[in-house]
PDB file of C-alpha atoms in Angstrom:
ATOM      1  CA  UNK V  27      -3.133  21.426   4.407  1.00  0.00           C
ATOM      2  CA  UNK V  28      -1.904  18.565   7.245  1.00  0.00           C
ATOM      3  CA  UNK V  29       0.687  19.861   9.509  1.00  0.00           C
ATOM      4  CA  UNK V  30       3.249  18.144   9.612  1.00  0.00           C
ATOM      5  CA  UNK V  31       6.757  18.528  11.185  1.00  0.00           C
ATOM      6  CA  UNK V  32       9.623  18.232   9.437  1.00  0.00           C
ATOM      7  CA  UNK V  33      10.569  14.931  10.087  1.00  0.00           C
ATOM      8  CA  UNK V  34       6.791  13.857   9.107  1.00  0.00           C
ATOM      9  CA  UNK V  35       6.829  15.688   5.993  1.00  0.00           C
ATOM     10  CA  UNK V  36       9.957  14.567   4.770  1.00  0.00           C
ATOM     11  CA  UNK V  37       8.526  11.214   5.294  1.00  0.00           C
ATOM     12  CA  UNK V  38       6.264  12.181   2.920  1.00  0.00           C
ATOM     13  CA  UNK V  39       8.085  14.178   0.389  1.00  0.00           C
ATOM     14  CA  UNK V  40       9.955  10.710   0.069  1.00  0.00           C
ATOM     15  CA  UNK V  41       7.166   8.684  -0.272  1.00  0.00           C
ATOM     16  CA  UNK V  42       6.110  10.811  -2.878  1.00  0.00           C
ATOM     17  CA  UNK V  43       9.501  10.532  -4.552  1.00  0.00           C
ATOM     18  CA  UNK V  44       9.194   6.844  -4.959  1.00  0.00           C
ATOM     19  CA  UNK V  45       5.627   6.567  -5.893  1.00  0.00           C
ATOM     20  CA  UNK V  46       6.292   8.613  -9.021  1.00  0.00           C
ATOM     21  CA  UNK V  47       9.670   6.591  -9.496  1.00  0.00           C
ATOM     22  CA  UNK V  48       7.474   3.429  -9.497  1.00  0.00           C
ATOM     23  CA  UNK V  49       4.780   5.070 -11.818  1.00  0.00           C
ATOM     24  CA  UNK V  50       7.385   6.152 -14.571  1.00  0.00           C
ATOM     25  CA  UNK V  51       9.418   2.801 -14.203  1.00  0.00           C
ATOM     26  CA  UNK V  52       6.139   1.248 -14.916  1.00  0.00           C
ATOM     27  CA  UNK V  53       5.013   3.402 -17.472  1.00  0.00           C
ATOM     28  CA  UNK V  54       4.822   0.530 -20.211  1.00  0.00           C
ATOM     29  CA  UNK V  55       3.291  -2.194 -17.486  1.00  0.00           C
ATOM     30  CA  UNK V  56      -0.447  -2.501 -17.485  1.00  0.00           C
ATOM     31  CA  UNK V  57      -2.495  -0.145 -15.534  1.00  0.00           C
ATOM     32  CA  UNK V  58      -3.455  -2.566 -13.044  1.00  0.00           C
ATOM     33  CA  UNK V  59       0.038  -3.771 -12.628  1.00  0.00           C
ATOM     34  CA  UNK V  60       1.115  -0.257 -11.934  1.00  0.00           C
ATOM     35  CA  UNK V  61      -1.581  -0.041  -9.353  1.00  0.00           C
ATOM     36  CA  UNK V  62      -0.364  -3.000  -7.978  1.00  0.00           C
ATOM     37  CA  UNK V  63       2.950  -1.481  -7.142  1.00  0.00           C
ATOM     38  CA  UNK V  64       1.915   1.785  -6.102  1.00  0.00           C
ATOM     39  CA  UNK V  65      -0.281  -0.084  -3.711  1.00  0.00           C
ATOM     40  CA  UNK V  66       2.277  -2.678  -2.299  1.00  0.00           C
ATOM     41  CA  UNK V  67       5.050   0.455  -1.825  1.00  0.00           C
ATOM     42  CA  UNK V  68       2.233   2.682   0.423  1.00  0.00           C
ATOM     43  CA  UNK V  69       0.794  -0.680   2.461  1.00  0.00           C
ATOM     44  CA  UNK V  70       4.523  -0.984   3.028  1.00  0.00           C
ATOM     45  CA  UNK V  71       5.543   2.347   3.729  1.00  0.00           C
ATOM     46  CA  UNK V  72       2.434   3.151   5.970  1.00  0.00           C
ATOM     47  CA  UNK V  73       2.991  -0.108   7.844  1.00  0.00           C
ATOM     48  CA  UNK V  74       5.939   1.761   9.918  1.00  0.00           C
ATOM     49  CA  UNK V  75       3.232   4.530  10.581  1.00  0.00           C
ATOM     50  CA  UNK V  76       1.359   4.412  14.120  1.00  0.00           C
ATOM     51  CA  UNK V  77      -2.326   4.190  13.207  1.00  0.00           C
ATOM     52  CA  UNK V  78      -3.145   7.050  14.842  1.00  0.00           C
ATOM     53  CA  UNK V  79      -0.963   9.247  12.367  1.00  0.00           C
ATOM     54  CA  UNK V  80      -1.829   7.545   9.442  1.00  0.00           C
ATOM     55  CA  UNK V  81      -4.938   9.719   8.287  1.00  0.00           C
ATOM     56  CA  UNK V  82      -2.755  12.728   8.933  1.00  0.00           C
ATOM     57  CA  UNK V  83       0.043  11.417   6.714  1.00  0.00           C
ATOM     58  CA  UNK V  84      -2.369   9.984   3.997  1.00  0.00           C
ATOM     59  CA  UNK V  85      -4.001  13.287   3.232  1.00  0.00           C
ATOM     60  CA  UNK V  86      -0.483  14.559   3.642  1.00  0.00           C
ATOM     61  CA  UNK V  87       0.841  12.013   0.948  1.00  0.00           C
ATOM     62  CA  UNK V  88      -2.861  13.122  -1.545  1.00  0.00           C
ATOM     63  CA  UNK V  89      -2.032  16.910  -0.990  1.00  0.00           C
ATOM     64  CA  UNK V  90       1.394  16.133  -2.889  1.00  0.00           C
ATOM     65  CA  UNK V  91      -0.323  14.875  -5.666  1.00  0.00           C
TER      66      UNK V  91
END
């Protein structure tokens, strides 16, 4: 597992929290619609990230899942 501190991996927790919001909201939308969104809310999210954190975050963010 990434460490994280607290503030990182509440980042994350969050994250989490909305991709699964955005999955079940789009539960009747076409698979590749639903990938669409899931992709457009972690480009965004991860755009705030400094690339030097994002690989630590990312397998962060795939451990939750």
């Amino acid at each position: 597992m990434t460490a994280l501190t607290e503030q990182e991996s509440k980042w994350v927790d969050e994250l989490a929290g909305r991709l699964r919001l955005i999955q079940a909201g789009a539960a009747t939308t076409g698979a590749e619609k639903r990938r669409e969104y899931l992709q457009e809310e972690v480009a965004r999210q991860f755009a705030e990230v400094p690339p030097g954190n994002r690989k630590r975050y990312l397998t962060a963010l795939v451990a939750r899942f």
